[in-house]
Amino acid sequence: MSKVRSDNISNRADDGAPQLVYGAEVPVGYGITGAGFINVSGASTFSGNVTVGGTLTYEDVTNIDSVGLITARSGIKVGAGQSISAISGTIYYYGDGSNLDGVVSGIELQQAGSSVGTSLTAINFASGATLTTGSAGISTITIAAGLNTAAASGGAITLNLSSAQDHKVTATGITTLTVSGGTEGDSHTVRIINSGIATVGFSTYFLFPSGSAPSLPTADGAISLVSFTINRVGAGGTQLLAGASLNFS
């Protein structure tokens, strides 16, 4: 067996490293060590494991098996039909998520089982709702029952059944009550206070037990209460099952 013993090996010009034309073979149990770098411009093939105590920089690799943190300075591109998965642990993604598939951004809102919007990222509450400042991802919402107050000197008053369940009407002169909106099964009350002599009538949406609308008192200051439950809304026509308590003055 031949041996070459040397502390340093350089090229013939003594200004660089020698070329290993046929490569170099390191026997089992030995390695290449040093405080410098190993620079390889071509492809390198390792039949066993490679252990690196510092940072390993590489390009165009097929498989990466790391027990530590992998930093991809220019990002990670996953080919068509491929995926990134975590056998155990967590995959962290940074960005707006616009290029991710199967991820729902926002929430869907429904009213009485019907969708009113999807992929919503903000909810705006109308007046009457009180929200606390968000803390630890939680905001408390308090919604008080609304009060729809309408005053008229003759003409028609439309009660919005979607915004309130209690309605206060100040009636003056000839007043006719009608409604809009509402949800089947909801109950409402209408407090009617006469300001001066008033005659109050009802639209055909109001259905009373007698088959005809009651005659409310016309005197100034008279108070009457009309209560009803919404029996039907929509294309078939709104139906309000109503009853009246008259003249609380």
Coordinates of N, CA and C in Angstrom, one line a residue:
M1 N 0.9 -1.2 0.0 CA 0.0 0.0 0.0 C 0.9 1.2 0.0
S2 N 0.6 2.2 -0.9 CA 1.4 3.4 -1.0 C 0.7 4.5 -0.1
K3 N 1.5 5.4 0.4 CA 1.1 6.5 1.2 C 1.8 7.8 0.8
V4 N 1.0 8.9 0.9 CA 1.6 10.2 0.7 C 1.4 11.0 2.0
R5 N 2.4 11.4 2.6 CA 2.3 12.1 3.8 C 2.7 13.6 3.5
S6 N 1.8 14.5 3.8 CA 2.1 15.9 3.6 C 1.2 16.8 4.5
D7 N 1.8 17.9 4.9 CA 1.0 18.8 5.7 C 0.2 19.7 4.8
N8 N 0.6 20.0 3.6 CA -0.1 20.9 2.7 C 0.1 20.4 1.2
I9 N -1.0 20.5 0.4 CA -0.9 20.1 -1.0 C -1.4 21.3 -1.8
S10 N -0.7 21.7 -2.8 CA -1.1 22.8 -3.7 C -0.9 22.4 -5.1
N11 N -1.3 23.2 -6.0 CA -1.1 22.9 -7.4 C 0.4 23.2 -7.8
R12 N 0.7 22.9 -9.0 CA 2.1 23.0 -9.4 C 2.6 24.5 -9.3
A13 N 1.7 25.4 -9.6 CA 2.1 26.8 -9.5 C 2.1 27.3 -8.1
D14 N 1.7 26.5 -7.2 CA 1.6 26.9 -5.7 C 0.8 28.1 -5.5
D15 N -0.3 28.2 -6.3 CA -1.2 29.3 -6.1 C -2.7 28.9 -6.0
G16 N -2.9 27.6 -5.7 CA -4.3 27.1 -5.6 C -4.3 25.7 -5.3
A17 N -5.5 25.1 -5.3 CA -5.6 23.7 -4.9 C -5.4 22.8 -6.1
P18 N -5.0 21.6 -5.9 CA -4.8 20.7 -7.0 C -6.1 20.1 -7.5
Q19 N -6.1 19.7 -8.8 CA -7.3 19.1 -9.3 C -7.3 17.6 -9.1
L20 N -8.4 17.0 -8.6 CA -8.5 15.6 -8.4 C -9.2 15.1 -9.6
V21 N -8.5 14.7 -10.6 CA -9.1 14.3 -11.9 C -10.0 13.2 -11.8
Y22 N -9.7 12.2 -11.0 CA -10.5 11.0 -10.9 C -11.3 11.0 -9.5
G23 N -11.4 12.1 -8.9 CA -12.1 12.2 -7.6 C -11.3 11.8 -6.4
A24 N -12.0 11.7 -5.3 CA -11.3 11.3 -4.1 C -12.2 10.4 -3.3
E25 N -11.7 9.3 -2.8 CA -12.4 8.3 -2.0 C -12.0 8.4 -0.6
V26 N -13.0 8.6 0.3 CA -12.7 8.6 1.8 C -13.1 7.3 2.4
P27 N -12.2 6.6 3.0 CA -12.6 5.3 3.6 C -13.6 5.5 4.8
V28 N -14.2 4.4 5.1 CA -15.2 4.4 6.1 C -14.6 4.7 7.5
G29 N -15.2 5.6 8.2 CA -14.7 6.0 9.5 C -13.9 7.2 9.5
Y30 N -13.7 7.8 8.2 CA -12.9 9.0 8.1 C -13.8 10.0 7.4
G31 N -13.3 11.3 7.4 CA -14.1 12.3 6.8 C -13.3 13.5 6.4
I32 N -13.9 14.4 5.7 CA -13.2 15.7 5.3 C -13.6 16.7 6.3
T33 N -12.6 17.2 7.0 CA -12.9 18.2 8.1 C -12.0 19.5 7.9
G34 N -12.5 20.5 8.5 CA -11.7 21.8 8.4 C -12.6 23.0 8.8
A35 N -12.0 24.1 8.9 CA -12.7 25.3 9.2 C -13.1 26.2 8.0
G36 N -12.8 25.7 6.8 CA -13.1 26.4 5.6 C -14.4 26.0 5.0
F37 N -14.5 26.0 3.7 CA -15.7 25.7 2.9 C -15.4 24.6 1.9
I38 N -16.5 23.9 1.5 CA -16.4 23.0 0.4 C -17.3 23.5 -0.7
N39 N -16.7 24.0 -1.8 CA -17.4 24.6 -2.9 C -17.5 23.6 -4.0
V40 N -18.7 23.3 -4.4 CA -18.9 22.3 -5.5 C -19.8 23.0 -6.5
S41 N -19.3 23.2 -7.7 CA -20.1 23.9 -8.8 C -21.0 22.9 -9.6
G42 N -20.7 21.6 -9.5 CA -21.5 20.7 -10.2 C -22.4 19.9 -9.3
A43 N -22.8 18.7 -9.7 CA -23.6 17.9 -8.9 C -22.8 17.0 -8.0
S44 N -23.4 16.8 -6.8 CA -22.7 15.9 -5.8 C -23.7 14.8 -5.4
T45 N -23.2 13.6 -5.3 CA -24.0 12.4 -4.9 C -23.4 11.8 -3.7
F46 N -24.3 11.6 -2.7 CA -23.9 11.0 -1.4 C -24.7 9.8 -1.2
S47 N -24.0 8.7 -1.0 CA -24.8 7.4 -0.8 C -25.2 7.2 0.6
G48 N -24.6 7.9 1.5 CA -25.0 7.8 2.9 C -25.5 9.1 3.5
N49 N -25.4 9.3 4.8 CA -25.9 10.5 5.4 C -24.8 11.6 5.4
V50 N -25.3 12.9 5.3 CA -24.4 14.0 5.4 C -24.8 14.8 6.7
T51 N -23.9 15.0 7.6 CA -24.1 15.8 8.8 C -23.4 17.1 8.7
V52 N -24.2 18.2 8.9 CA -23.7 19.6 8.8 C -23.9 20.2 10.2
G53 N -22.9 20.7 10.8 CA -23.1 21.4 12.1 C -23.4 22.8 12.0
G54 N -23.3 23.4 10.8 CA -23.6 24.8 10.7 C -24.7 25.0 9.7
T55 N -24.6 25.9 8.7 CA -25.6 26.2 7.7 C -25.2 25.5 6.4
L56 N -26.2 24.8 5.8 CA -26.0 24.2 4.5 C -26.8 25.0 3.5
T57 N -26.1 25.5 2.4 CA -26.8 26.2 1.4 C -26.8 25.4 0.1
Y58 N -28.0 25.1 -0.5 CA -28.0 24.3 -1.7 C -29.2 24.7 -2.5
E59 N -29.1 24.2 -3.8 CA -30.2 24.5 -4.8 C -30.6 23.3 -5.5
D60 N -31.9 23.3 -6.0 CA -32.4 22.2 -6.8 C -32.2 20.9 -6.2
V61 N -32.8 20.7 -5.0 CA -32.7 19.4 -4.3 C -34.1 18.7 -4.5
T62 N -34.1 17.4 -4.4 CA -35.3 16.6 -4.5 C -36.0 16.4 -3.2
N63 N -35.2 16.1 -2.2 CA -35.8 15.8 -0.9 C -35.0 16.5 0.2
I64 N -35.7 17.0 1.2 CA -35.1 17.6 2.3 C -35.7 17.0 3.6
D65 N -34.8 16.4 4.4 CA -35.2 15.9 5.7 C -34.5 16.6 6.8
S66 N -35.1 17.5 7.5 CA -34.4 18.3 8.5 C -35.1 18.2 9.8
V67 N -34.3 18.1 10.9 CA -34.9 18.1 12.2 C -34.9 19.5 12.8
G68 N -34.4 20.5 12.1 CA -34.4 21.9 12.5 C -35.3 22.7 11.6
L69 N -34.9 24.0 11.5 CA -35.7 25.0 10.8 C -35.1 25.1 9.4
I70 N -35.9 25.1 8.3 CA -35.5 25.2 7.0 C -35.9 26.6 6.5
T71 N -35.0 27.4 6.0 CA -35.3 28.8 5.5 C -35.1 28.8 4.0
A72 N -36.1 29.1 3.3 CA -36.1 29.2 1.9 C -36.1 30.7 1.5
R73 N -34.9 31.2 1.2 CA -34.8 32.7 1.0 C -35.6 33.2 -0.2
S74 N -35.8 32.4 -1.2 CA -36.6 32.8 -2.4 C -37.9 32.1 -2.5
G75 N -38.4 31.5 -1.4 CA -39.7 30.9 -1.4 C -39.6 29.4 -1.7
I76 N -40.7 28.7 -1.6 CA -40.9 27.3 -2.0 C -41.9 27.2 -3.1
K77 N -41.6 26.6 -4.2 CA -42.5 26.4 -5.3 C -42.8 24.9 -5.4
V78 N -44.1 24.6 -5.2 CA -44.6 23.2 -5.3 C -45.2 23.0 -6.7
G79 N -44.7 21.9 -7.3 CA -45.2 21.6 -8.6 C -46.6 21.1 -8.7
A80 N -47.2 21.1 -9.9 CA -48.6 20.6 -10.1 C -48.8 19.2 -9.6
G81 N -49.8 19.0 -8.9 CA -50.1 17.7 -8.3 C -49.4 17.3 -7.1
Q82 N -48.5 18.2 -6.6 CA -47.8 18.0 -5.4 C -48.3 18.7 -4.2
S83 N -47.8 18.5 -3.0 CA -48.4 19.2 -1.9 C -47.3 19.3 -0.8
I84 N -47.6 20.1 0.2 CA -46.8 20.3 1.4 C -47.6 19.7 2.6
S85 N -47.1 18.8 3.3 CA -47.8 18.2 4.4 C -46.9 18.1 5.6
A86 N -47.6 18.1 6.8 CA -46.9 17.9 8.0 C -47.3 16.6 8.7
I87 N -46.4 15.7 8.8 CA -46.7 14.4 9.5 C -47.1 14.7 10.9
S88 N -46.3 15.5 11.6 CA -46.7 16.0 12.9 C -46.1 17.3 13.1
G89 N -46.8 18.2 13.8 CA -46.3 19.6 13.9 C -47.1 20.5 13.1
T90 N -46.6 21.7 12.8 CA -47.3 22.8 12.2 C -46.6 23.4 11.0
I91 N -47.3 23.6 10.0 CA -46.8 24.4 8.8 C -47.3 25.8 8.9
Y92 N -46.4 26.8 9.0 CA -46.7 28.2 9.1 C -46.6 28.8 7.7
Y93 N -47.7 29.6 7.3 CA -47.7 30.3 6.1 C -47.8 31.7 6.3
Y94 N -47.0 32.5 5.6 CA -47.0 34.0 5.7 C -47.4 34.6 4.4
G95 N -48.4 35.5 4.4 CA -48.9 36.1 3.2 C -50.4 36.3 3.3
D96 N -51.0 36.7 2.2 CA -52.4 37.0 2.2 C -53.3 35.8 1.8
G97 N -52.7 34.7 1.5 CA -53.4 33.5 1.2 C -54.1 33.4 -0.1
S98 N -53.9 34.4 -1.0 CA -54.6 34.5 -2.2 C -54.4 33.4 -3.2
N99 N -53.2 32.7 -3.0 CA -52.9 31.6 -3.9 C -53.1 30.2 -3.3
L100 N -53.8 30.2 -2.1 CA -54.1 28.9 -1.5 C -55.4 28.4 -1.9
D101 N -55.5 27.1 -2.2 CA -56.8 26.5 -2.6 C -57.5 25.8 -1.4
G102 N -58.8 25.8 -1.4 CA -59.6 25.1 -0.4 C -59.6 25.8 0.9
V103 N -59.2 27.1 1.0 CA -59.2 27.9 2.2 C -60.3 28.9 2.1
V104 N -61.2 28.9 3.1 CA -62.3 29.9 3.1 C -61.8 31.1 3.8
S105 N -61.9 32.2 3.1 CA -61.6 33.5 3.7 C -62.8 34.2 4.2
G106 N -62.9 34.5 5.5 CA -64.1 35.1 6.0 C -65.2 34.1 6.5
I107 N -66.4 34.6 6.7 CA -67.5 33.8 7.1 C -68.7 34.0 6.3
E108 N -69.7 33.1 6.4 CA -71.0 33.3 5.8 C -72.0 33.7 6.8
L109 N -72.9 34.7 6.5 CA -73.9 35.1 7.3 C -75.3 34.7 6.8
Q110 N -76.1 34.2 7.7 CA -77.4 33.7 7.3 C -78.5 34.4 8.1
Q111 N -79.7 34.7 7.5 CA -80.8 35.2 8.2 C -82.0 34.2 8.0
A112 N -82.5 33.7 9.1 CA -83.5 32.7 9.0 C -83.2 31.5 8.1
G113 N -81.9 31.1 8.1 CA -81.5 30.0 7.3 C -81.1 30.3 5.8
S114 N -81.3 31.6 5.4 CA -80.9 32.0 4.1 C -79.7 32.8 4.1
S115 N -78.7 32.5 3.2 CA -77.5 33.2 3.1 C -77.7 34.7 2.7
V116 N -77.0 35.6 3.4 CA -77.0 37.0 2.9 C -75.6 37.5 2.5
G117 N -74.7 36.5 2.5 CA -73.3 36.9 2.0 C -72.3 35.9 2.5
T118 N -71.3 35.6 1.6 CA -70.2 34.7 2.0 C -68.9 35.4 1.9
S119 N -67.8 34.8 2.4 CA -66.5 35.3 2.4 C -66.4 36.7 3.0
L120 N -67.2 37.0 4.0 CA -67.2 38.3 4.6 C -66.2 38.4 5.7
T121 N -65.5 39.5 5.7 CA -64.4 39.7 6.7 C -64.7 40.8 7.7
A122 N -65.9 41.4 7.6 CA -66.3 42.5 8.5 C -67.8 42.5 8.6
I123 N -68.3 42.8 9.8 CA -69.7 42.9 10.1 C -70.0 44.3 10.6
N124 N -70.9 45.0 10.0 CA -71.3 46.3 10.5 C -72.6 46.3 11.2
F125 N -72.7 46.7 12.4 CA -73.9 46.7 13.2 C -74.5 48.1 13.1
A126 N -75.8 48.1 12.9 CA -76.5 49.4 12.8 C -76.7 49.9 14.3
S127 N -77.2 51.2 14.3 CA -77.3 51.8 15.6 C -78.3 51.0 16.5
G128 N -78.0 51.0 17.8 CA -78.8 50.1 18.7 C -77.9 49.0 19.2
A129 N -76.8 48.7 18.5 CA -75.9 47.6 19.0 C -74.7 48.3 19.7
T130 N -74.3 47.7 20.8 CA -73.1 48.2 21.5 C -72.0 47.1 21.5
L131 N -70.8 47.5 21.0 CA -69.7 46.5 20.9 C -68.6 47.0 21.8
T132 N -68.0 46.0 22.5 CA -66.8 46.3 23.4 C -65.5 46.2 22.5
T133 N -64.5 46.9 22.9 CA -63.2 46.9 22.2 C -62.7 45.5 22.3
G134 N -62.2 44.9 21.1 CA -61.7 43.6 21.1 C -60.5 43.4 22.0
S135 N -60.5 42.2 22.7 CA -59.4 41.9 23.6 C -59.3 40.4 23.5
A136 N -58.1 39.9 23.3 CA -57.8 38.5 23.1 C -58.7 37.8 22.1
G137 N -59.0 38.6 21.0 CA -59.8 38.0 19.9 C -61.3 38.0 20.2
I138 N -61.8 38.6 21.3 CA -63.2 38.6 21.6 C -63.7 40.0 21.8
S139 N -64.9 40.2 21.2 CA -65.7 41.5 21.4 C -67.1 41.1 21.8
T140 N -67.6 41.7 22.8 CA -69.0 41.4 23.3 C -70.0 42.4 22.6
I141 N -71.0 41.8 22.1 CA -72.0 42.6 21.3 C -73.3 42.6 22.1
T142 N -73.9 43.7 22.4 CA -75.1 43.9 23.1 C -76.1 44.6 22.2
I143 N -77.2 43.9 21.9 CA -78.2 44.5 21.0 C -79.5 44.7 21.8
A144 N -79.9 46.0 21.9 CA -81.1 46.4 22.7 C -82.3 46.4 21.7
A145 N -83.5 46.1 22.2 CA -84.7 46.1 21.4 C -84.9 47.5 20.9
G146 N -85.2 47.6 19.6 CA -85.4 48.9 19.0 C -86.8 49.5 19.3
L147 N -86.9 50.8 19.1 CA -88.2 51.5 19.3 C -88.4 52.4 18.1
N148 N -89.3 52.1 17.3 CA -89.6 52.8 16.1 C -90.7 53.8 16.4
T149 N -90.4 55.1 16.4 CA -91.4 56.1 16.8 C -91.8 56.9 15.5
A150 N -93.0 57.0 15.2 CA -93.5 57.7 14.0 C -94.5 58.7 14.4
A151 N -94.5 59.9 13.9 CA -95.5 61.0 14.1 C -95.9 61.5 12.8
A152 N -97.2 61.7 12.7 CA -97.8 62.1 11.4 C -99.0 63.1 11.6
S153 N -99.1 64.0 10.7 CA -100.3 64.8 10.7 C -101.1 64.5 9.4
G154 N -101.8 63.4 9.6 CA -102.5 62.8 8.4 C -101.6 62.0 7.6
G155 N -102.2 61.3 6.6 CA -101.4 60.5 5.7 C -101.2 59.1 6.3
A156 N -100.2 58.4 5.7 CA -99.9 57.0 6.1 C -98.6 56.9 6.9
I157 N -98.6 56.0 7.9 CA -97.4 55.7 8.6 C -97.1 54.2 8.3
T158 N -95.8 54.0 7.9 CA -95.4 52.6 7.7 C -94.5 52.2 8.8
L159 N -94.9 51.1 9.5 CA -94.1 50.5 10.6 C -93.1 49.5 10.0
N160 N -91.8 49.7 10.3 CA -90.8 48.8 9.8 C -90.7 47.6 10.8
L161 N -91.2 46.5 10.4 CA -91.3 45.3 11.3 C -89.9 44.6 11.4
S162 N -89.0 45.0 10.5 CA -87.6 44.4 10.6 C -86.7 45.1 11.5
S163 N -87.0 46.3 11.9 CA -86.1 47.1 12.8 C -86.6 47.2 14.2
A164 N -87.8 46.9 14.5 CA -88.3 47.0 15.9 C -89.5 46.1 16.1
Q165 N -89.7 45.8 17.4 CA -90.9 45.0 17.8 C -91.9 45.8 18.6
D166 N -91.5 47.0 19.0 CA -92.4 47.9 19.7 C -92.5 49.2 18.9
H167 N -93.7 49.7 18.7 CA -93.8 50.9 17.9 C -94.7 51.9 18.6
K168 N -94.3 53.1 18.6 CA -95.0 54.2 19.2 C -95.5 55.2 18.1
V169 N -96.8 55.4 18.0 CA -97.3 56.2 17.0 C -98.1 57.4 17.6
T170 N -97.7 58.5 17.2 CA -98.4 59.7 17.6 C -99.3 60.1 16.5
A171 N -100.6 60.0 16.7 CA -101.6 60.1 15.6 C -102.2 61.5 15.7
T172 N -102.3 62.2 14.5 CA -102.9 63.5 14.4 C -103.7 63.5 13.1
G173 N -105.0 64.0 13.2 CA -105.8 64.0 12.0 C -106.2 62.6 11.6
I174 N -106.2 62.4 10.3 CA -106.6 61.1 9.7 C -105.2 60.3 9.5
T175 N -105.1 59.2 10.1 CA -103.9 58.4 10.1 C -104.2 57.0 9.7
T176 N -103.4 56.5 8.8 CA -103.6 55.1 8.4 C -102.2 54.3 8.6
L177 N -102.3 53.2 9.3 CA -101.1 52.4 9.6 C -101.0 51.2 8.6
T178 N -99.8 51.1 8.1 CA -99.4 49.9 7.3 C -98.0 49.5 7.7
V179 N -97.5 48.4 7.1 CA -96.2 47.8 7.6 C -95.4 47.4 6.4
S180 N -94.1 47.2 6.7 CA -93.1 46.6 5.8 C -92.2 45.7 6.5
G181 N -91.6 44.7 5.8 CA -90.6 43.8 6.4 C -91.3 42.9 7.3
G182 N -90.4 42.3 8.2 CA -90.9 41.4 9.3 C -90.6 40.0 9.0
T183 N -90.7 39.1 10.0 CA -90.4 37.7 9.9 C -91.6 36.9 10.5
E184 N -92.0 35.9 9.8 CA -93.1 35.1 10.3 C -92.9 34.6 11.7
G185 N -93.9 34.7 12.5 CA -93.9 34.3 13.9 C -93.5 35.3 14.9
D186 N -93.0 36.5 14.4 CA -92.6 37.6 15.3 C -93.9 38.3 15.9
S187 N -93.8 38.7 17.1 CA -94.9 39.4 17.7 C -94.5 40.9 17.9
H188 N -95.5 41.8 17.7 CA -95.3 43.2 17.8 C -96.4 43.9 18.6
T189 N -96.0 45.1 19.1 CA -97.0 45.9 19.8 C -97.0 47.3 19.1
V190 N -98.1 48.0 19.1 CA -98.2 49.3 18.5 C -99.0 50.2 19.6
R191 N -98.3 51.2 20.1 CA -98.9 52.1 21.1 C -99.3 53.3 20.3
I192 N -100.6 53.6 20.4 CA -101.1 54.8 19.6 C -101.6 55.8 20.6
I193 N -101.0 57.0 20.5 CA -101.4 58.1 21.3 C -101.9 59.3 20.4
N194 N -103.1 59.7 20.7 CA -103.8 60.7 19.9 C -103.2 62.1 20.4
S195 N -102.8 62.9 19.4 CA -102.4 64.3 19.7 C -103.5 65.2 19.0
G196 N -104.4 65.6 19.7 CA -105.6 66.3 19.1 C -106.6 65.3 18.7
I197 N -107.6 65.7 18.0 CA -108.6 64.8 17.4 C -108.0 64.0 16.3
A198 N -108.1 62.6 16.4 CA -107.4 61.7 15.5 C -108.3 60.6 15.1
T199 N -108.3 60.2 13.8 CA -109.0 59.0 13.3 C -107.9 58.1 12.8
V200 N -107.9 56.9 13.3 CA -106.8 55.9 13.0 C -107.4 54.8 12.2
G201 N -106.9 54.4 11.1 CA -107.3 53.3 10.3 C -106.1 52.3 10.0
F202 N -106.4 51.2 9.5 CA -105.4 50.1 9.3 C -105.5 49.6 7.9
S203 N -104.3 49.2 7.3 CA -104.2 48.6 6.0 C -104.8 47.2 6.1
T204 N -105.0 46.6 4.9 CA -105.6 45.3 4.8 C -104.7 44.2 5.4
Y205 N -103.4 44.6 5.7 CA -102.5 43.6 6.3 C -103.0 43.2 7.7
F206 N -103.7 44.0 8.4 CA -104.2 43.8 9.7 C -105.5 43.0 9.7
L207 N -105.4 41.8 10.3 CA -106.6 40.9 10.3 C -107.1 40.8 11.8
F208 N -108.3 41.3 12.0 CA -108.9 41.3 13.4 C -109.9 40.2 13.5
P209 N -110.1 39.7 14.8 CA -111.1 38.6 14.9 C -112.5 38.9 14.4
S210 N -112.9 40.1 14.5 CA -114.3 40.4 14.0 C -114.4 40.5 12.5
G211 N -113.3 40.5 11.8 CA -113.3 40.6 10.4 C -113.2 42.0 9.9
S212 N -113.3 43.0 10.9 CA -113.2 44.4 10.5 C -112.3 45.1 11.6
A213 N -111.7 46.2 11.2 CA -110.8 46.9 12.1 C -111.6 47.6 13.2
P214 N -111.1 47.6 14.4 CA -111.9 48.3 15.5 C -111.9 49.8 15.4
S215 N -112.8 50.4 16.0 CA -112.9 51.9 16.0 C -112.2 52.4 17.2
L216 N -111.0 53.0 16.9 CA -110.2 53.6 18.0 C -110.8 54.9 18.5
P217 N -110.6 55.2 19.8 CA -111.1 56.5 20.2 C -110.5 57.7 19.5
T218 N -111.2 58.7 19.3 CA -110.7 59.9 18.5 C -110.3 61.0 19.4
A219 N -110.6 61.0 20.7 CA -110.4 62.1 21.6 C -108.9 62.4 21.8
D220 N -108.6 63.7 22.0 CA -107.2 64.1 22.3 C -106.7 63.3 23.5
G221 N -105.5 62.8 23.5 CA -104.9 62.1 24.6 C -105.3 60.7 24.7
A222 N -106.2 60.2 23.9 CA -106.6 58.8 24.1 C -105.4 57.9 23.7
I223 N -105.3 56.7 24.4 CA -104.2 55.8 24.2 C -104.8 54.4 23.9
S224 N -104.3 53.8 22.8 CA -104.8 52.5 22.4 C -103.6 51.6 22.2
L225 N -103.8 50.3 22.4 CA -102.7 49.3 22.2 C -103.2 48.3 21.2
V226 N -102.4 48.1 20.1 CA -102.7 47.1 19.1 C -101.5 46.1 19.1
S227 N -101.9 44.8 19.3 CA -100.8 43.7 19.3 C -101.1 42.8 18.2
F228 N -100.0 42.2 17.6 CA -100.2 41.3 16.5 C -99.0 40.4 16.3
T229 N -99.3 39.2 15.7 CA -98.3 38.3 15.4 C -98.3 38.1 13.8
I230 N -97.1 38.1 13.3 CA -96.9 38.0 11.8 C -97.2 36.6 11.4
N231 N -98.3 36.4 10.6 CA -98.7 35.1 10.2 C -98.1 34.7 8.8
R232 N -97.8 35.8 8.0 CA -97.3 35.5 6.7 C -96.7 36.8 6.1
V233 N -95.5 36.7 5.4 CA -94.9 37.8 4.7 C -94.5 37.3 3.3
G234 N -94.4 38.1 2.4 CA -93.9 37.7 1.1 C -94.9 38.0 0.0
A235 N -94.6 37.2 -1.1 CA -95.4 37.5 -2.4 C -96.9 37.2 -2.1
G236 N -97.3 36.3 -1.2 CA -98.7 36.0 -1.0 C -99.4 37.1 -0.2
G237 N -98.7 38.1 0.2 CA -99.3 39.2 1.0 C -99.1 39.0 2.5
T238 N -98.8 40.1 3.1 CA -98.5 40.1 4.6 C -99.8 39.9 5.3
Q239 N -99.8 39.0 6.3 CA -101.0 38.8 7.2 C -100.5 39.0 8.7
L240 N -101.2 39.9 9.4 CA -101.0 40.2 10.8 C -102.2 39.8 11.6
L241 N -102.0 38.9 12.5 CA -103.2 38.5 13.3 C -103.2 39.4 14.5
A242 N -104.2 40.3 14.5 CA -104.1 41.5 15.4 C -105.3 41.5 16.4
G243 N -105.1 42.1 17.5 CA -106.1 42.4 18.5 C -105.9 43.8 19.1
A244 N -106.9 44.4 19.6 CA -106.8 45.8 20.1 C -107.4 46.0 21.5
S245 N -106.7 46.8 22.3 CA -107.1 47.2 23.6 C -107.3 48.7 23.5
L246 N -108.5 49.2 23.8 CA -108.8 50.6 23.4 C -109.0 51.5 24.6
N247 N -108.7 52.8 24.4 CA -109.0 53.9 25.3 C -108.4 53.7 26.7
F248 N -107.1 53.7 26.9 CA -106.5 53.6 28.2 C -106.5 55.0 28.9
S249 N -107.0 56.0 28.3 CA -106.9 57.4 28.9 C -107.9 57.5 30.1

